[in-house]
């Protein structure tokens, strides 16, 4: 295994395409804890979007990224649950299945790479818990968000399929809750916490995607969450970008800001909303920020 | 009206009577050889997958249990030439909860992989194939976004070597198929 402190930053495609606030705030909190970030030397999509078209191509795209990390003697840190799910899955499949590994390596040879199985992929959530630690995060909080009650949404690809999730309970996820509690905020329970955001259906059938997002917003509104905390660019787009559209479509009012977890943590660490790209959010967080800053 | 913007000609036809002429008795043996659907014949039709499926909750036609049943019966064309296949959100609830240990979402994925031979590919996927071969990224990242990175103090985006991508994929089956779609991405014209 590559040395545990050595991580390549795997940005994925959705974040630079639409959700840079997640990247800005993540880099800020990682820097706060002194984590050195190394950029990918060469990058391509993790492969997930093409799994539907051709499984083999997905495997190759993922394996190429893993092999780049191996070549650098590094592990991979990713912010996107889709990338994390895919890279973790392919890593495990190739480590355990010799025939498949040989097949993939035949193709990788064309680009002078080889998959050996010496790297590990972690999503930011897992990295925060295992490499920084909840206690250290708690101790670093200078502005505890004690008067804030929020809800969490961990996202499908980090939790399921369960055989590829080696760090949280897929039926009753706890880690994002623990990390939220570490900021001083209270994390509420609500109906159907592990339900899909609907993002993969957008573009195929927007109606179903928006229905799913609406269900989530209804459920967190019912418990009076002041914000929803996400850790994936797709889930964030689904709720933040679509909240006003959903409200109009179903004649509802929500006004619930959707924050990336690093934005929430950043505030608790005393970072300024500007540094954490709060002005990129579509659902106006002004009221929420006022309440946090002048309780 | 179909639920998935008319990708191909039909939606789930579970209520139509079955003609022996449409049964492909070899289809299930084809499927058990493919990675992802190896054990799909263990399905005992309990319906857990459909009852847990968030898409089935809203769709009148999308039913993972029914798709698996149709495949077992050999109704290959009904399964593959079928708009509803593309509705699955890949949330993996069905895979985690199937009492028979079938990775239902992977079975659906196998159906999709086979369905592309019929040319039934939703436009979003065509766009993503094109973008990946052109740039390595699944979306065409607008120039304005790339410029904005500087003002946000973000480093330049990691580069993709599309020549390497071409070399990596040139011997795959999909590479040959993709030429059939007629819209060959720039990155592939080498
Ligand atoms: S949950 Fe499994 S056994 Fe039950 S119907 Fe679905 S695939 Fe078949
Ligand atoms: S993975 Fe697809 S079929 Fe399975 S429950 Fe989720 S949406 Fe339904």
XYZ file of C-alpha atoms and ligand atoms in Angstrom:
501
model
C 0.000 0.000 0.000
C 1.189 3.478 -0.795
C 2.269 5.461 2.232
C -0.867 6.556 4.010
C -0.089 10.284 3.886
C 0.394 10.500 0.199
C -2.767 11.472 -1.686
C -3.541 12.587 -5.210
C -6.490 14.931 -5.471
C -9.060 13.450 -7.854
C -11.426 16.240 -8.820
C -13.663 14.388 -11.270
C -15.739 16.095 -13.968
C -18.885 17.432 -12.283
C -17.061 19.703 -9.837
C -15.091 21.772 -12.369
C -18.125 21.728 -14.660
C -20.647 23.100 -12.187
C -19.792 22.985 -8.485
C -16.533 24.825 -7.829
C -17.821 25.978 -4.416
C -17.278 22.403 -3.259
C -13.689 22.403 -4.480
C -12.924 25.837 -3.002
C -14.280 24.941 0.435
C -12.684 21.468 0.454
C -9.249 22.820 -0.401
C -9.644 25.425 2.351
C -10.387 22.950 5.100
C -7.719 20.494 3.951
C -5.175 23.326 3.995
C -6.411 24.319 7.458
C -5.410 20.881 8.743
C -2.091 21.073 6.924
C -2.938 18.391 4.374
C -0.745 18.761 1.335
C -2.655 18.212 -1.893
C -0.994 16.817 -4.995
C -2.794 17.226 -8.330
C -3.318 14.264 -10.702
C -0.399 14.080 -13.188
C -2.781 12.941 -15.910
C -6.520 12.682 -15.613
C -9.532 11.183 -17.291
C -13.138 10.694 -16.185
C -13.425 7.934 -13.537
C -15.512 5.954 -16.029
C -18.829 5.867 -14.182
C -20.950 7.601 -16.847
C -19.887 5.043 -19.437
C -20.678 1.957 -17.339
C -24.190 2.063 -18.783
C -22.762 1.921 -22.292
C -19.842 -0.443 -21.870
C -18.615 -2.032 -18.661
C -15.164 -2.755 -20.071
C -14.544 0.888 -20.949
C -15.581 1.936 -17.438
C -13.091 -0.553 -15.985
C -10.289 0.748 -18.195
C -10.933 4.420 -17.485
C -10.970 3.757 -13.746
C -7.962 1.433 -13.860
C -5.910 4.024 -15.746
C -6.459 6.541 -12.951
C -5.596 3.955 -10.303
C -2.450 2.987 -12.205
C -1.342 6.648 -12.409
C -1.664 6.874 -8.637
C 0.296 3.647 -8.197
C 3.036 4.953 -10.423
C 3.340 8.003 -8.145
C 3.275 5.839 -5.021
C 0.118 7.667 -3.949
C -3.414 7.023 -2.820
C -6.430 8.887 -4.196
C -8.606 11.422 -2.413
C -11.857 12.316 -4.140
C -14.719 14.702 -3.367
C -17.327 13.080 -5.607
C -19.224 10.047 -4.314
C -19.569 8.790 -7.907
C -15.796 8.839 -8.476
C -15.164 7.348 -5.023
C -17.667 4.549 -5.582
C -16.251 3.727 -9.009
C -12.554 3.839 -8.116
C -13.087 1.820 -4.936
C -15.185 -0.752 -6.760
C -12.773 -1.219 -9.661
C -9.793 -1.344 -7.309
C -11.422 -4.165 -5.350
C -12.600 -6.066 -8.439
C -9.149 -5.962 -10.027
C -7.369 -6.901 -6.822
C -9.568 -9.949 -6.338
C -9.984 -11.221 -9.894
C -6.735 -12.261 -11.595
C -8.303 -12.915 -14.986
C -9.939 -9.520 -15.040
C -6.724 -7.843 -13.911
C -4.747 -9.541 -16.675
C -7.312 -8.466 -19.229
C -7.234 -4.849 -18.030
C -3.429 -4.865 -17.946
C -3.310 -5.980 -21.592
C -4.997 -2.679 -22.463
C -3.020 -0.618 -19.940
C 0.193 -1.877 -21.537
C -0.671 0.278 -24.555
C -0.089 3.344 -22.373
C 2.833 1.867 -20.415
C 0.828 1.445 -17.263
C 0.070 -1.543 -15.083
C -2.476 -2.121 -12.354
C -0.748 -3.761 -9.394
C -3.241 -3.125 -6.624
C -1.059 -0.939 -4.412
C -3.254 2.106 -3.996
C -6.325 3.023 -2.019
C -9.123 5.489 -2.760
C -10.863 7.522 -0.096
C -13.732 9.920 -0.354
C -13.314 13.185 1.566
C -15.722 11.929 4.230
C -13.654 8.840 4.922
C -10.453 10.885 4.749
C -11.712 13.374 7.340
C -12.696 10.586 9.693
C -9.688 8.311 9.266
C -6.805 10.600 8.333
C -7.669 13.686 10.364
C -10.012 12.239 12.973
C -13.226 13.443 14.578
C -11.482 14.406 17.829
C -8.924 16.547 16.077
C -11.681 18.233 14.076
C -13.691 18.865 17.216
C -10.649 20.334 18.939
C -10.001 22.657 15.999
C -13.495 24.199 16.090
C -13.268 27.811 17.258
C -16.821 28.925 16.402
C -19.104 26.034 17.368
C -22.368 26.148 15.434
C -24.425 25.281 18.499
C -27.616 27.044 17.472
C -27.826 25.268 14.130
C -29.919 22.193 13.321
C -29.309 20.536 9.970
C -29.943 17.302 8.058
C -27.408 15.152 6.214
C -27.458 13.399 2.851
C -24.557 10.975 2.375
C -25.415 9.770 -1.143
C -25.835 6.367 -2.751
C -22.458 5.677 -4.305
C -20.585 6.043 -1.061
C -22.897 3.660 0.776
C -23.899 1.052 -1.799
C -23.337 -1.610 -3.031
C -22.409 -2.579 0.510
C -19.553 -4.911 -0.467
C -17.559 -1.898 -1.689
C -18.300 0.335 1.290
C -15.713 -0.395 3.945
C -16.400 2.445 6.355
C -20.035 3.276 7.065
C -23.340 1.483 7.655
C -25.245 1.556 4.336
C -28.641 1.237 6.017
C -27.939 3.696 8.828
C -25.015 5.928 7.900
C -23.368 7.683 10.845
C -20.131 9.301 9.720
C -21.478 12.480 8.178
C -23.646 12.875 11.288
C -20.601 12.545 13.531
C -18.705 15.077 11.446
C -21.652 17.481 11.592
C -21.896 17.079 15.352
C -18.181 17.838 15.583
C -18.932 21.359 14.314
C -21.308 21.889 17.231
C -24.395 21.733 14.997
C -27.190 19.249 15.655
C -27.934 16.670 12.977
C -31.595 15.666 12.728
C -33.062 12.339 11.720
C -35.716 12.233 9.021
C -37.664 9.854 6.798
C -35.766 8.019 4.025
C -32.325 9.435 4.802
C -30.571 7.025 2.451
C -32.827 7.694 -0.537
C -31.293 8.635 -3.888
C -31.123 12.333 -4.878
C -32.324 11.479 -8.384
C -29.378 13.037 -10.249
C -28.629 10.026 -12.496
C -32.190 10.178 -13.847
C -31.963 13.838 -14.768
C -31.562 14.078 -18.519
C -33.419 10.781 -19.005
C -36.549 11.715 -17.129
C -36.418 15.040 -15.282
C -39.820 14.470 -13.735
C -38.717 11.454 -11.685
C -35.452 13.134 -10.725
C -37.279 16.197 -9.439
C -39.846 14.040 -7.618
C -37.050 12.319 -5.724
C -35.391 15.616 -4.850
C -38.740 16.975 -3.777
C -39.341 14.039 -1.419
C -36.033 14.761 0.284
C -36.782 18.481 0.649
C -40.247 17.670 2.039
C -38.771 15.261 4.570
C -36.128 17.645 5.840
C -38.624 20.491 5.944
C -40.904 18.341 8.089
C -38.211 18.108 10.785
C -37.406 21.824 10.376
C -33.836 21.414 9.227
C -32.188 24.796 8.675
C -29.860 23.414 6.021
C -29.092 20.196 4.168
C -25.477 19.033 4.184
C -24.156 17.147 1.141
C -20.793 15.671 0.181
C -21.231 15.081 -3.550
C -21.431 17.495 -6.490
C -24.366 15.614 -8.049
C -26.481 15.547 -4.887
C -25.665 19.219 -4.372
C -26.771 20.176 -7.885
C -29.949 18.142 -7.458
C -30.994 20.053 -4.335
C -29.330 23.465 -4.560
C -29.769 24.162 -8.265
C -33.269 22.692 -8.358
C -34.774 23.812 -5.059
C -36.473 26.897 -6.461
C -37.647 25.027 -9.541
C -39.139 22.288 -7.365
C -40.798 24.823 -5.094
C -42.455 26.456 -8.095
C -43.409 23.176 -9.758
C -45.124 21.758 -6.683
C -46.236 25.048 -5.189
C -44.108 24.633 -2.060
C -41.775 26.868 -0.080
C -38.498 25.555 1.248
C -35.811 28.258 1.596
C -33.445 25.622 2.896
C -29.805 26.306 1.965
C -27.836 23.309 0.702
C -24.250 23.375 2.028
C -21.231 21.270 1.192
C -19.924 19.739 4.408
C -16.585 21.605 4.049
C -18.530 24.881 4.031
C -20.174 23.970 7.320
C -16.910 22.835 8.860
C -15.117 25.905 7.485
C -17.518 28.225 9.333
C -16.931 26.308 12.561
C -13.189 26.664 12.041
C -13.668 30.419 11.846
C -13.201 30.788 8.105
C -15.188 33.532 6.364
C -18.187 32.697 4.113
C -16.367 34.427 1.224
C -13.386 32.114 1.575
C -15.764 29.146 1.431
C -17.550 30.254 -1.771
C -20.928 30.744 -0.092
C -21.810 33.303 -2.764
C -21.847 30.494 -5.355
C -24.879 28.858 -3.747
C -28.187 29.149 -5.586
C -30.377 28.986 -2.478
C -29.547 32.197 -0.625
C -27.697 31.360 2.624
C -27.814 34.963 3.938
C -30.343 34.380 6.722
C -28.537 31.276 7.847
C -25.178 33.027 7.892
C -26.578 35.960 9.868
C -27.907 33.579 12.448
C -24.553 31.819 12.714
C -22.466 34.950 12.832
C -24.775 37.020 15.108
C -26.702 34.461 17.127
C -46.286 9.247 -24.118
C -43.260 7.337 -22.954
C -41.504 8.213 -19.722
C -38.036 8.450 -21.140
C -38.193 10.805 -24.104
C -38.548 8.148 -26.822
C -35.145 6.552 -26.904
C -36.461 3.537 -28.735
C -39.808 2.146 -29.678
C -41.337 0.557 -26.656
C -41.855 0.570 -22.927
C -42.262 -2.419 -20.641
C -44.727 -4.786 -22.303
C -45.486 -7.078 -19.437
C -49.188 -7.223 -20.135
C -48.950 -8.259 -23.752
C -49.364 -11.940 -24.444
C -46.198 -13.790 -25.334
C -45.751 -15.336 -28.778
C -43.470 -18.355 -28.924
C -41.789 -16.764 -31.918
C -40.370 -13.962 -29.752
C -38.732 -16.306 -27.246
C -34.972 -16.563 -27.486
C -34.209 -19.641 -25.415
C -30.471 -18.898 -25.432
C -30.732 -15.393 -23.983
C -30.461 -16.497 -20.350
C -27.348 -18.540 -21.098
C -25.840 -15.525 -22.786
C -26.551 -13.496 -19.639
C -25.090 -15.938 -17.097
C -21.768 -15.670 -18.929
C -21.601 -11.898 -18.527
C -20.030 -10.129 -15.582
C -22.812 -8.609 -13.467
C -25.633 -10.978 -14.400
C -23.929 -14.314 -13.611
C -26.458 -15.380 -10.995
C -29.624 -13.673 -12.202
C -31.382 -17.025 -12.679
C -31.555 -17.325 -8.889
C -34.290 -14.674 -8.927
C -37.403 -16.080 -7.251
C -39.532 -13.057 -8.118
C -40.065 -11.833 -4.556
C -40.367 -8.234 -5.725
C -38.031 -6.710 -3.121
C -36.093 -4.906 -5.859
C -39.179 -3.279 -7.317
C -40.663 -2.356 -3.962
C -37.406 -0.652 -2.866
C -36.800 1.062 -6.190
C -37.239 4.845 -6.070
C -37.908 5.003 -9.801
C -40.589 2.299 -9.685
C -42.305 4.438 -7.064
C -42.991 7.111 -9.672
C -42.850 5.294 -12.975
C -45.864 3.395 -14.269
C -43.624 1.161 -16.336
C -40.189 0.695 -14.780
C -40.057 -2.572 -12.812
C -36.695 -4.283 -12.222
C -38.390 -7.531 -11.136
C -40.361 -7.660 -14.391
C -37.274 -7.002 -16.515
C -35.541 -9.941 -14.843
C -38.586 -12.164 -15.345
C -38.781 -11.263 -19.017
C -35.086 -12.070 -19.418
C -35.569 -15.465 -17.771
C -38.386 -16.194 -20.192
C -36.158 -15.307 -23.144
C -38.024 -12.166 -24.188
C -34.796 -10.622 -25.365
C -36.268 -7.990 -27.626
C -38.756 -6.803 -25.002
C -35.952 -6.397 -22.487
C -33.370 -4.736 -24.701
C -35.472 -2.666 -27.046
C -37.079 -0.968 -24.110
C -37.144 2.671 -23.059
C -37.537 1.969 -19.371
C -34.074 0.381 -19.089
C -32.574 3.846 -19.067
C -34.636 5.051 -16.120
C -32.613 3.205 -13.455
C -30.868 5.745 -11.212
C -28.128 3.275 -10.186
C -28.841 3.851 -6.495
C -27.988 0.178 -5.733
C -30.825 -0.279 -3.241
C -31.998 -3.351 -5.138
C -28.492 -4.852 -5.204
C -28.057 -4.439 -1.462
C -31.431 -5.886 -0.574
C -32.024 -8.766 -2.979
C -32.435 -11.830 -0.728
C -30.921 -13.986 -3.467
C -27.732 -11.947 -3.630
C -28.328 -10.836 -7.196
C -26.703 -7.534 -8.064
C -29.900 -6.304 -9.648
C -28.465 -2.924 -10.655
C -25.621 -4.738 -12.431
C -28.106 -6.944 -14.266
C -29.862 -3.793 -15.489
C -26.444 -2.425 -16.480
C -25.770 -5.605 -18.499
C -29.116 -5.118 -20.274
C -28.102 -1.556 -21.144
C -24.695 -2.669 -22.419
C -26.438 -5.160 -24.706
C -29.125 -2.670 -25.687
C -26.631 -0.277 -27.238
C -26.211 -2.763 -30.086
C -29.735 -1.834 -31.101
C -28.620 1.793 -31.326
C -30.949 2.801 -28.492
C -28.728 5.199 -26.595
C -30.127 8.229 -24.837
C -28.557 11.468 -26.053
C -26.973 12.285 -22.651
C -24.775 9.206 -22.935
C -23.775 10.011 -26.508
C -22.773 13.487 -25.352
C -20.690 12.065 -22.532
C -18.859 9.597 -24.765
C -18.030 12.473 -27.105
C -16.858 14.739 -24.300
C -14.670 12.056 -22.713
C -12.899 11.230 -25.951
C -12.457 14.906 -26.786
C -11.185 16.124 -23.441
C -11.033 13.309 -20.880
C -13.828 15.064 -18.965
C -17.419 13.816 -19.135
C -18.671 17.333 -19.871
C -17.402 20.103 -22.057
C -16.107 22.473 -19.387
C -16.915 26.030 -20.498
C -14.079 28.499 -20.988
C -15.740 30.816 -18.433
C -15.401 28.125 -15.768
C -11.751 27.622 -16.565
C -11.136 31.385 -16.313
C -13.127 31.609 -13.082
C -10.747 29.109 -11.489
C -8.039 31.779 -11.517
C -10.185 34.315 -9.674
C -11.019 31.623 -7.106
C -7.325 30.822 -6.645
C -7.828 27.293 -7.936
C -4.975 25.565 -9.794
C -5.361 24.757 -13.512
C -7.429 21.661 -14.282
C -5.479 18.411 -14.545
C -4.808 17.622 -18.206
C -5.909 14.562 -20.077
C -3.701 13.063 -22.741
C -6.330 12.103 -25.332
C -3.747 10.206 -27.379
C -3.279 7.912 -24.399
C -7.030 7.539 -24.114
C -7.148 6.495 -27.751
C -4.381 3.942 -27.243
C -6.039 2.586 -24.120
C -9.410 2.037 -25.756
C -8.556 1.263 -29.372
C -8.701 -2.520 -28.877
C -12.025 -2.580 -27.032
C -15.306 -3.782 -28.490
C -16.897 -0.450 -27.786
C -14.318 1.348 -29.851
C -15.521 -0.537 -32.902
C -19.177 0.009 -32.032
C -18.789 3.714 -31.488
C -17.864 4.221 -35.130
C -21.302 2.818 -35.946
C -23.106 5.612 -34.132
C -22.047 7.953 -36.895
C -20.882 10.705 -34.533
C -17.211 9.928 -34.042
C -15.769 12.236 -31.374
C -12.743 14.297 -32.441
C -10.530 12.516 -29.959
C -11.124 9.255 -31.820
C -10.279 10.523 -35.282
C -6.625 9.571 -35.168
S -35.091 -8.854 -5.138
Fe -33.834 -10.424 -6.158
S -35.004 -12.341 -5.969
Fe -36.420 -10.671 -5.477
S -37.424 -10.207 -7.451
Fe -35.683 -8.824 -7.300
S -33.998 -9.895 -8.317
Fe -35.596 -11.416 -7.910
S -30.426 0.681 -8.799
Fe -31.982 1.144 -10.362
S -33.382 -0.609 -10.307
Fe -32.178 -0.696 -8.440
S -33.426 0.351 -6.905
Fe -32.021 1.886 -7.752
S -33.150 2.850 -9.470
Fe -34.235 0.931 -8.933
